[in-house]
Amino acid sequence: MKTRAIYLTVCGVVMAGIVHIAIVLMIPQFGSRDAWNLLSKSNDLWTFADMGPGSEGEKLLANTDPYFRLGACTFDLSQSGLRLQGDATALLWSASVFDENGAVVYSLNSRTAINDRLDLIVLTPVQMVELREAPPEEIDRAVVVEAEITKGFVILRQFMPDDTYLQVTNAIMRNVVCGPYHSRPQEVLG
Amino acid sequence: MRLMVQILFVLAIGIGVGSVTAWFSIQRSHGIGAINIGVWTAWPFAGGSQADPYTVARVISDSAVPLGAAEGLAFETVADEDGEPLRLECAYRLEGSTPPARLWTLTPYRLDDRPIESVGDMPVHASSHGLLWFPDGTFHLTVGGPPAPGNWIAARGEGRYRLVMRLYDTPITSSSGLVDPVMPRVIPLGCPT
């Protein structure tokens, strides 16, 4: 009887281990509170959404830095690449490209960008090959990133030292453009 | 009948213990994939594709967007340097310096991620922008308690909280082995209330 009880407890502990591992590994697949799920529900694809005070997205993401204004853009690379552009600013900004699971694929900040200006192109490997065949002029000024993802989102963080920068920050965020990017140039005959 | 009871017993232990330990290790995974400097902890791989499953699960269940390596690194602490939990009733002094960074910000959060309400115009968070520094590049910052001269933020109220210090554009995310990074000490100043 006693050995039976010990045997059953050991079975229970082994099963606890399996359940534990299964829960941890299944959260990325079945979790619904992750950033991609929340953002793709509230934002349209290819639309840069300012998540500043008073906006719909203000309370969407947890644990954000009060000194930074966040903006997000969701994308789907199955048809075209992504281009995210903004004005040059001396204030610190940074941006990260996330995949559907919320893992950072690429990140940059205003110092690693060209002339402090946000100009980011994200392409799949196939689109990258097309781009290399006939490099268009704009890739000299843009940060071009190859990513093996289809869906994802970009988070832009714009530093706002205090409330006196509110108008400047509003203007910066208003001028950010997020849209599809087609690298294939016009067919040249001959 | 006895077999049914035995199967139920195994299932109860398995599902019960399994889900409780999973929940705890996700919510409180303070050792996995982390680096510790003094009382501060950071998860440098939280945003990367090499993140361990616990960190990934934690990021997802927090609806958080971690900082990318080029963006910066977030350090947090829930305790002072005596190991006592940080409480809004108490005052603390941050003292020392940070790893090199273009900017850092310090924000208190409640443990359930709610921000701490500001009372009137009193500041509830601080940044390296507009801070008073000592000539040697160190600083003192009082957190909580009555208004204090020098750098002070009003983290006041009731209950436990955590401090998050985010370093932006910092080389320690790319070259951690080169320098011995230092973070400010968190010295308890007592609990006036």
Short mmCIF file of C-alpha atoms in Angstrom, two decimals:
data_model
loop_
_atom_site.label_atom_id
_atom_site.label_comp_id
_atom_site.label_asym_id
_atom_site.label_seq_id
_atom_site.Cartn_x
_atom_site.Cartn_y
_atom_site.Cartn_z
CA MET A 1 0.00 0.00 0.00
CA LYS A 2 2.76 2.36 0.98
CA THR A 3 4.84 1.64 -2.11
CA ARG A 4 1.69 2.15 -4.17
CA ALA A 5 1.24 5.64 -2.68
CA ILE A 6 4.86 6.53 -3.36
CA TYR A 7 4.52 5.21 -6.91
CA LEU A 8 1.39 7.33 -7.51
CA THR A 9 3.07 10.44 -6.08
CA VAL A 10 6.07 9.92 -8.35
CA CYS A 11 3.66 9.58 -11.31
CA GLY A 12 1.99 12.81 -10.21
CA VAL A 13 5.32 14.65 -9.98
CA VAL A 14 6.37 13.42 -13.42
CA MET A 15 3.06 14.58 -14.82
CA ALA A 16 3.47 17.93 -13.04
CA GLY A 17 6.77 18.32 -14.87
CA ILE A 18 5.12 17.60 -18.21
CA VAL A 19 2.25 20.02 -17.49
CA HIS A 20 4.73 22.68 -16.37
CA ILE A 21 6.81 22.41 -19.55
CA ALA A 22 3.70 22.25 -21.74
CA ILE A 23 2.22 25.42 -20.22
CA VAL A 24 5.45 27.38 -20.57
CA LEU A 25 5.97 26.29 -24.18
CA MET A 26 2.33 26.77 -25.21
CA ILE A 27 2.00 30.36 -24.01
CA PRO A 28 3.53 31.82 -27.21
CA GLN A 29 1.02 29.85 -29.32
CA PHE A 30 -2.10 30.32 -27.24
CA GLY A 31 -1.49 33.46 -25.20
CA SER A 32 -3.85 36.26 -26.21
CA ARG A 33 -2.42 39.14 -24.20
CA ASP A 34 0.73 39.53 -26.25
CA ALA A 35 1.57 42.75 -28.03
CA TRP A 36 0.92 41.40 -31.54
CA ASN A 37 -2.57 40.21 -30.61
CA LEU A 38 -3.49 43.49 -28.94
CA LEU A 39 -2.01 45.68 -31.68
CA SER A 40 -3.40 43.74 -34.63
CA LYS A 41 -6.88 43.92 -33.10
CA SER A 42 -6.84 47.65 -32.50
CA ASN A 43 -4.74 48.89 -35.44
CA ASP A 44 -5.15 48.51 -39.17
CA LEU A 45 -2.28 47.01 -41.13
CA TRP A 46 0.14 49.56 -42.59
CA THR A 47 -1.14 52.35 -40.37
CA PHE A 48 1.14 54.14 -37.98
CA ALA A 49 -0.80 54.57 -34.75
CA ASP A 50 0.35 57.18 -32.26
CA MET A 51 -0.17 55.69 -28.82
CA GLY A 52 0.14 58.98 -26.96
CA PRO A 53 -2.13 60.32 -24.23
CA GLY A 54 -5.78 60.36 -25.21
CA SER A 55 -5.33 57.87 -28.03
CA GLU A 56 -6.98 54.49 -28.26
CA GLY A 57 -3.71 52.65 -27.86
CA GLU A 58 -2.54 54.55 -24.80
CA LYS A 59 -3.31 51.81 -22.28
CA LEU A 60 -2.77 48.90 -24.64
CA LEU A 61 0.78 48.06 -23.74
CA ALA A 62 1.93 47.63 -20.17
CA ASN A 63 5.14 48.82 -18.58
CA THR A 64 5.87 51.64 -20.97
CA ASP A 65 8.29 54.41 -20.15
CA PRO A 66 6.49 57.69 -19.31
CA TYR A 67 9.36 59.64 -20.90
CA PHE A 68 8.72 58.05 -24.26
CA ARG A 69 5.87 58.44 -26.72
CA LEU A 70 5.13 55.15 -28.42
CA GLY A 71 3.81 54.53 -31.86
CA ALA A 72 3.11 51.22 -33.54
CA CYS A 73 2.63 49.92 -37.04
CA THR A 74 1.58 46.39 -37.89
CA PHE A 75 2.66 44.88 -41.19
CA ASP A 76 2.37 41.79 -43.35
CA LEU A 77 5.33 41.11 -45.61
CA SER A 78 3.60 38.47 -47.76
CA GLN A 79 2.79 40.97 -50.52
CA SER A 80 5.32 43.75 -50.10
CA GLY A 81 8.07 45.07 -47.89
CA LEU A 82 7.69 47.64 -45.16
CA ARG A 83 8.92 51.20 -45.22
CA LEU A 84 8.78 53.37 -42.12
CA GLN A 85 9.80 56.99 -42.52
CA GLY A 86 9.93 59.95 -40.22
CA ASP A 87 11.45 63.40 -39.92
CA ALA A 88 14.96 63.94 -38.67
CA THR A 89 15.03 65.01 -35.04
CA ALA A 90 17.78 65.71 -32.54
CA LEU A 91 15.73 64.06 -29.79
CA LEU A 92 16.56 60.45 -29.09
CA TRP A 93 14.31 57.91 -30.69
CA SER A 94 14.54 54.18 -31.12
CA ALA A 95 12.59 51.55 -32.96
CA SER A 96 12.31 47.78 -32.90
CA VAL A 97 10.87 45.36 -35.41
CA PHE A 98 9.01 42.52 -33.69
CA ASP A 99 7.73 39.23 -35.06
CA GLU A 100 4.35 37.78 -34.18
CA ASN A 101 5.70 36.25 -30.97
CA GLY A 102 6.93 39.60 -29.73
CA ALA A 103 10.62 38.79 -30.29
CA VAL A 104 12.82 41.63 -31.55
CA VAL A 105 14.04 40.95 -35.07
CA TYR A 106 15.93 44.21 -35.50
CA SER A 107 16.36 47.39 -33.53
CA LEU A 108 17.91 50.75 -34.17
CA ASN A 109 18.18 54.15 -32.55
CA SER A 110 18.64 57.67 -33.81
CA ARG A 111 22.42 57.38 -33.65
CA THR A 112 22.59 54.17 -35.63
CA ALA A 113 20.23 55.63 -38.26
CA ILE A 114 21.44 57.77 -41.14
CA ASN A 115 21.38 61.50 -40.30
CA ASP A 116 19.13 60.92 -37.25
CA ARG A 117 16.32 60.28 -39.70
CA LEU A 118 13.96 57.35 -39.41
CA ASP A 119 13.93 55.51 -42.73
CA LEU A 120 13.61 51.79 -42.29
CA ILE A 121 12.89 49.19 -44.95
CA VAL A 122 12.09 45.64 -43.87
CA LEU A 123 12.13 42.94 -46.55
CA THR A 124 11.82 39.20 -46.72
CA PRO A 125 14.82 37.35 -48.20
CA VAL A 126 13.00 37.02 -51.55
CA GLN A 127 12.20 40.72 -51.67
CA MET A 128 15.82 41.41 -50.76
CA VAL A 129 17.03 39.47 -53.80
CA GLU A 130 14.68 41.51 -55.99
CA LEU A 131 16.03 44.69 -54.44
CA ARG A 132 19.64 43.66 -55.09
CA GLU A 133 18.90 42.98 -58.75
CA ALA A 134 18.14 46.63 -59.35
CA PRO A 135 18.94 48.73 -56.31
CA PRO A 136 16.68 51.75 -56.25
CA GLU A 137 18.07 55.13 -55.27
CA GLU A 138 16.32 55.39 -51.91
CA ILE A 139 18.18 52.50 -50.32
CA ASP A 140 21.26 54.72 -49.98
CA ARG A 141 19.46 56.70 -47.32
CA ALA A 142 17.46 53.95 -45.67
CA VAL A 143 18.34 51.22 -43.22
CA VAL A 144 17.46 48.04 -45.12
CA VAL A 145 16.78 44.97 -43.02
CA GLU A 146 16.24 41.43 -44.17
CA ALA A 147 13.90 39.47 -41.91
CA GLU A 148 12.50 35.99 -42.25
CA ILE A 149 9.08 36.91 -40.93
CA THR A 150 5.69 37.54 -42.50
CA LYS A 151 3.63 39.33 -39.92
CA GLY A 152 4.93 41.61 -37.27
CA PHE A 153 4.96 45.12 -35.91
CA VAL A 154 7.29 48.03 -35.39
CA ILE A 155 7.35 50.04 -32.19
CA LEU A 156 8.77 53.54 -32.39
CA ARG A 157 9.81 55.18 -29.12
CA GLN A 158 10.25 58.93 -29.20
CA PHE A 159 11.91 60.61 -26.22
CA MET A 160 9.88 63.45 -24.73
CA PRO A 161 11.91 65.13 -21.96
CA ASP A 162 8.91 66.96 -20.48
CA ASP A 163 5.51 68.38 -21.37
CA THR A 164 6.98 71.42 -23.10
CA TYR A 165 7.99 69.06 -25.90
CA LEU A 166 4.40 67.95 -26.41
CA GLN A 167 3.80 69.89 -29.63
CA VAL A 168 7.17 68.92 -31.10
CA THR A 169 6.50 65.28 -30.26
CA ASN A 170 2.99 65.44 -31.67
CA ALA A 171 4.38 66.82 -34.92
CA ILE A 172 7.08 64.15 -35.10
CA MET A 173 4.55 61.38 -34.55
CA ARG A 174 2.10 62.85 -37.05
CA ASN A 175 4.72 62.84 -39.78
CA VAL A 176 5.69 59.20 -39.42
CA VAL A 177 4.59 57.21 -42.45
CA CYS A 178 4.32 53.44 -42.41
CA GLY A 179 3.45 51.77 -45.64
CA PRO A 180 4.07 48.91 -48.04
CA TYR A 181 7.28 49.08 -50.05
CA HIS A 182 7.71 47.52 -53.47
CA SER A 183 11.33 47.10 -54.37
CA ARG A 184 10.68 45.90 -57.92
CA PRO A 185 11.34 48.88 -60.16
CA GLN A 186 9.54 49.58 -63.42
CA GLU A 187 10.41 46.98 -66.06
CA VAL A 188 13.09 48.43 -68.29
CA LEU A 189 12.80 47.36 -71.91
CA GLY A 190 15.83 46.47 -73.97
CA MET B 1 -13.23 2.47 -8.31
CA ARG B 2 -9.83 2.38 -6.62
CA LEU B 3 -8.17 2.79 -9.98
CA MET B 4 -10.31 5.87 -10.70
CA VAL B 5 -9.28 7.43 -7.38
CA GLN B 6 -5.64 6.70 -8.14
CA ILE B 7 -5.86 8.23 -11.62
CA LEU B 8 -7.60 11.30 -10.22
CA PHE B 9 -4.89 11.57 -7.55
CA VAL B 10 -2.14 11.56 -10.19
CA LEU B 11 -4.05 14.04 -12.36
CA ALA B 12 -4.65 16.37 -9.43
CA ILE B 13 -0.98 16.43 -8.46
CA GLY B 14 0.12 16.75 -12.09
CA ILE B 15 -2.17 19.55 -13.15
CA GLY B 16 -2.17 21.34 -9.81
CA VAL B 17 1.56 21.33 -9.12
CA GLY B 18 2.43 21.71 -12.81
CA SER B 19 0.34 24.82 -13.39
CA VAL B 20 1.25 26.46 -10.07
CA THR B 21 4.99 26.00 -10.66
CA ALA B 22 4.60 27.19 -14.27
CA TRP B 23 2.76 30.30 -13.15
CA PHE B 24 5.32 31.07 -10.44
CA SER B 25 8.33 30.54 -12.64
CA ILE B 26 6.85 32.81 -15.32
CA GLN B 27 5.77 35.57 -12.96
CA ARG B 28 8.83 35.39 -10.77
CA SER B 29 11.46 34.15 -13.18
CA HIS B 30 14.08 36.35 -11.65
CA GLY B 31 16.99 34.05 -12.21
CA ILE B 32 16.50 32.72 -15.69
CA GLY B 33 18.24 34.57 -18.51
CA ALA B 34 18.94 37.48 -16.20
CA ILE B 35 22.01 39.50 -15.31
CA ASN B 36 22.32 40.98 -11.85
CA ILE B 37 24.22 44.11 -10.87
CA GLY B 38 23.79 44.85 -7.18
CA VAL B 39 20.07 44.77 -6.47
CA TRP B 40 19.24 45.37 -10.13
CA THR B 41 18.20 42.70 -12.59
CA ALA B 42 17.97 42.94 -16.36
CA TRP B 43 16.89 40.52 -19.05
CA PRO B 44 19.19 41.40 -21.95
CA PHE B 45 17.75 38.64 -24.12
CA ALA B 46 14.08 39.39 -23.39
CA GLY B 47 13.63 40.91 -26.80
CA GLY B 48 15.76 38.58 -28.84
CA SER B 49 14.94 35.44 -30.69
CA GLN B 50 17.35 33.56 -28.39
CA ALA B 51 15.22 34.30 -25.34
CA ASP B 52 14.58 31.30 -23.13
CA PRO B 53 10.99 29.96 -22.97
CA TYR B 54 10.38 31.43 -19.51
CA THR B 55 11.38 34.92 -20.56
CA VAL B 56 9.30 34.64 -23.75
CA ALA B 57 6.27 33.52 -21.75
CA ARG B 58 6.78 36.34 -19.28
CA VAL B 59 7.00 38.99 -22.01
CA ILE B 60 3.86 37.65 -23.66
CA SER B 61 1.76 37.38 -20.53
CA ASP B 62 2.86 40.89 -19.49
CA SER B 63 1.72 42.43 -22.83
CA ALA B 64 5.10 44.10 -22.81
CA VAL B 65 7.27 45.29 -25.67
CA PRO B 66 10.86 44.69 -24.56
CA LEU B 67 13.64 47.02 -25.62
CA GLY B 68 15.71 45.82 -28.54
CA ALA B 69 19.46 45.56 -28.13
CA ALA B 70 20.08 48.79 -30.05
CA GLU B 71 17.38 50.58 -28.07
CA GLY B 72 18.63 49.91 -24.59
CA LEU B 73 18.27 47.75 -21.53
CA ALA B 74 15.81 47.88 -18.62
CA PHE B 75 16.95 47.07 -15.10
CA GLU B 76 14.51 46.56 -12.30
CA THR B 77 14.52 45.94 -8.59
CA VAL B 78 11.84 45.06 -6.07
CA ALA B 79 14.10 45.29 -3.03
CA ASP B 80 16.56 47.66 -1.40
CA GLU B 81 20.14 46.67 -0.72
CA ASP B 82 19.22 45.14 2.65
CA GLY B 83 16.94 42.76 0.77
CA GLU B 84 13.76 44.32 2.13
CA PRO B 85 10.94 44.83 -0.41
CA LEU B 86 10.52 48.37 -1.72
CA ARG B 87 7.46 49.99 -0.14
CA LEU B 88 5.71 53.21 -1.07
CA GLU B 89 5.53 54.14 2.62
CA CYS B 90 9.33 54.27 2.78
CA ALA B 91 12.05 56.49 1.35
CA TYR B 92 15.18 55.35 -0.48
CA ARG B 93 18.26 56.98 -1.86
CA LEU B 94 19.75 55.91 -5.17
CA GLU B 95 23.42 56.66 -5.04
CA GLY B 96 26.21 56.10 -7.49
CA SER B 97 26.42 55.95 -11.23
CA THR B 98 25.03 53.96 -14.12
CA PRO B 99 26.68 52.17 -17.03
CA PRO B 100 27.34 54.55 -19.93
CA ALA B 101 24.13 55.42 -21.74
CA ARG B 102 22.85 58.29 -23.82
CA LEU B 103 19.86 58.60 -21.54
CA TRP B 104 18.39 56.79 -18.60
CA THR B 105 14.98 57.01 -17.01
CA LEU B 106 13.78 55.83 -13.63
CA THR B 107 10.13 54.88 -13.16
CA PRO B 108 8.36 53.30 -10.18
CA TYR B 109 5.54 50.84 -10.90
CA ARG B 110 3.20 49.00 -8.61
CA LEU B 111 3.71 45.24 -8.70
CA ASP B 112 0.54 44.86 -10.82
CA ASP B 113 2.07 47.28 -13.38
CA ARG B 114 -0.23 50.17 -12.52
CA PRO B 115 1.66 53.45 -12.58
CA ILE B 116 2.03 55.42 -9.38
CA GLU B 117 -0.26 58.43 -9.28
CA SER B 118 1.39 61.82 -8.99
CA VAL B 119 0.12 64.17 -6.30
CA GLY B 120 -0.18 67.69 -7.70
CA ASP B 121 2.87 68.68 -9.69
CA MET B 122 5.31 66.48 -7.85
CA PRO B 123 7.49 64.39 -10.13
CA VAL B 124 6.95 60.63 -9.97
CA HIS B 125 9.72 59.65 -12.34
CA ALA B 126 13.18 60.90 -13.18
CA SER B 127 15.58 60.86 -16.08
CA SER B 128 19.24 61.67 -16.59
CA HIS B 129 18.00 64.65 -18.58
CA GLY B 130 17.67 67.46 -16.05
CA LEU B 131 19.25 65.79 -13.03
CA LEU B 132 21.65 67.34 -10.55
CA TRP B 133 25.04 65.61 -10.75
CA PHE B 134 28.14 65.61 -8.60
CA PRO B 135 31.35 66.71 -10.33
CA ASP B 136 32.60 63.10 -10.43
CA GLY B 137 29.64 61.98 -12.51
CA THR B 138 27.70 60.32 -9.71
CA PHE B 139 24.30 61.34 -8.45
CA HIS B 140 21.96 61.05 -5.49
CA LEU B 141 18.26 60.59 -6.07
CA THR B 142 15.76 60.37 -3.24
CA VAL B 143 12.72 58.23 -3.97
CA GLY B 144 9.68 58.69 -1.76
CA GLY B 145 9.38 60.30 1.64
CA PRO B 146 8.93 64.05 2.19
CA PRO B 147 10.21 66.44 -0.48
CA ALA B 148 13.99 66.54 -0.29
CA PRO B 149 16.61 68.90 -1.69
CA GLY B 150 18.54 67.73 -4.71
CA ASN B 151 16.98 65.10 -6.90
CA TRP B 152 13.72 63.76 -5.53
CA ILE B 153 10.72 61.91 -6.89
CA ALA B 154 7.44 61.39 -5.07
CA ALA B 155 6.81 57.66 -5.09
CA ARG B 156 4.26 57.71 -2.32
CA GLY B 157 1.26 55.71 -1.30
CA GLU B 158 0.84 52.25 0.12
CA GLY B 159 2.15 48.84 -0.74
CA ARG B 160 5.07 47.28 -2.51
CA TYR B 161 6.48 48.53 -5.77
CA ARG B 162 9.37 48.11 -8.13
CA LEU B 163 11.80 50.55 -9.68
CA VAL B 164 12.65 50.27 -13.35
CA MET B 165 15.76 51.99 -14.67
CA ARG B 166 15.99 52.00 -18.44
CA LEU B 167 19.29 52.73 -20.11
CA TYR B 168 18.90 53.92 -23.68
CA ASP B 169 21.56 53.55 -26.34
CA THR B 170 23.98 51.81 -24.02
CA PRO B 171 27.05 49.82 -25.07
CA ILE B 172 26.50 47.18 -22.36
CA THR B 173 23.94 45.40 -24.53
CA SER B 174 26.65 44.74 -27.10
CA SER B 175 29.89 44.55 -25.11
CA SER B 176 29.03 43.36 -21.64
CA GLY B 177 32.35 41.68 -21.07
CA LEU B 178 34.51 44.75 -21.62
CA VAL B 179 33.58 46.85 -18.63
CA ASP B 180 32.44 46.04 -15.15
CA PRO B 181 29.04 47.67 -15.16
CA VAL B 182 27.89 49.47 -12.04
CA MET B 183 24.38 50.41 -11.04
CA PRO B 184 23.31 52.80 -8.30
CA ARG B 185 22.90 51.51 -4.77
CA VAL B 186 19.39 51.55 -3.29
CA ILE B 187 19.83 52.68 0.29
CA PRO B 188 16.81 52.56 2.63
CA LEU B 189 16.21 55.84 4.48
CA GLY B 190 13.48 54.55 6.78
CA CYS B 191 9.72 54.63 6.77
CA PRO B 192 8.32 57.86 8.16
CA THR B 193 4.74 56.63 8.26
#
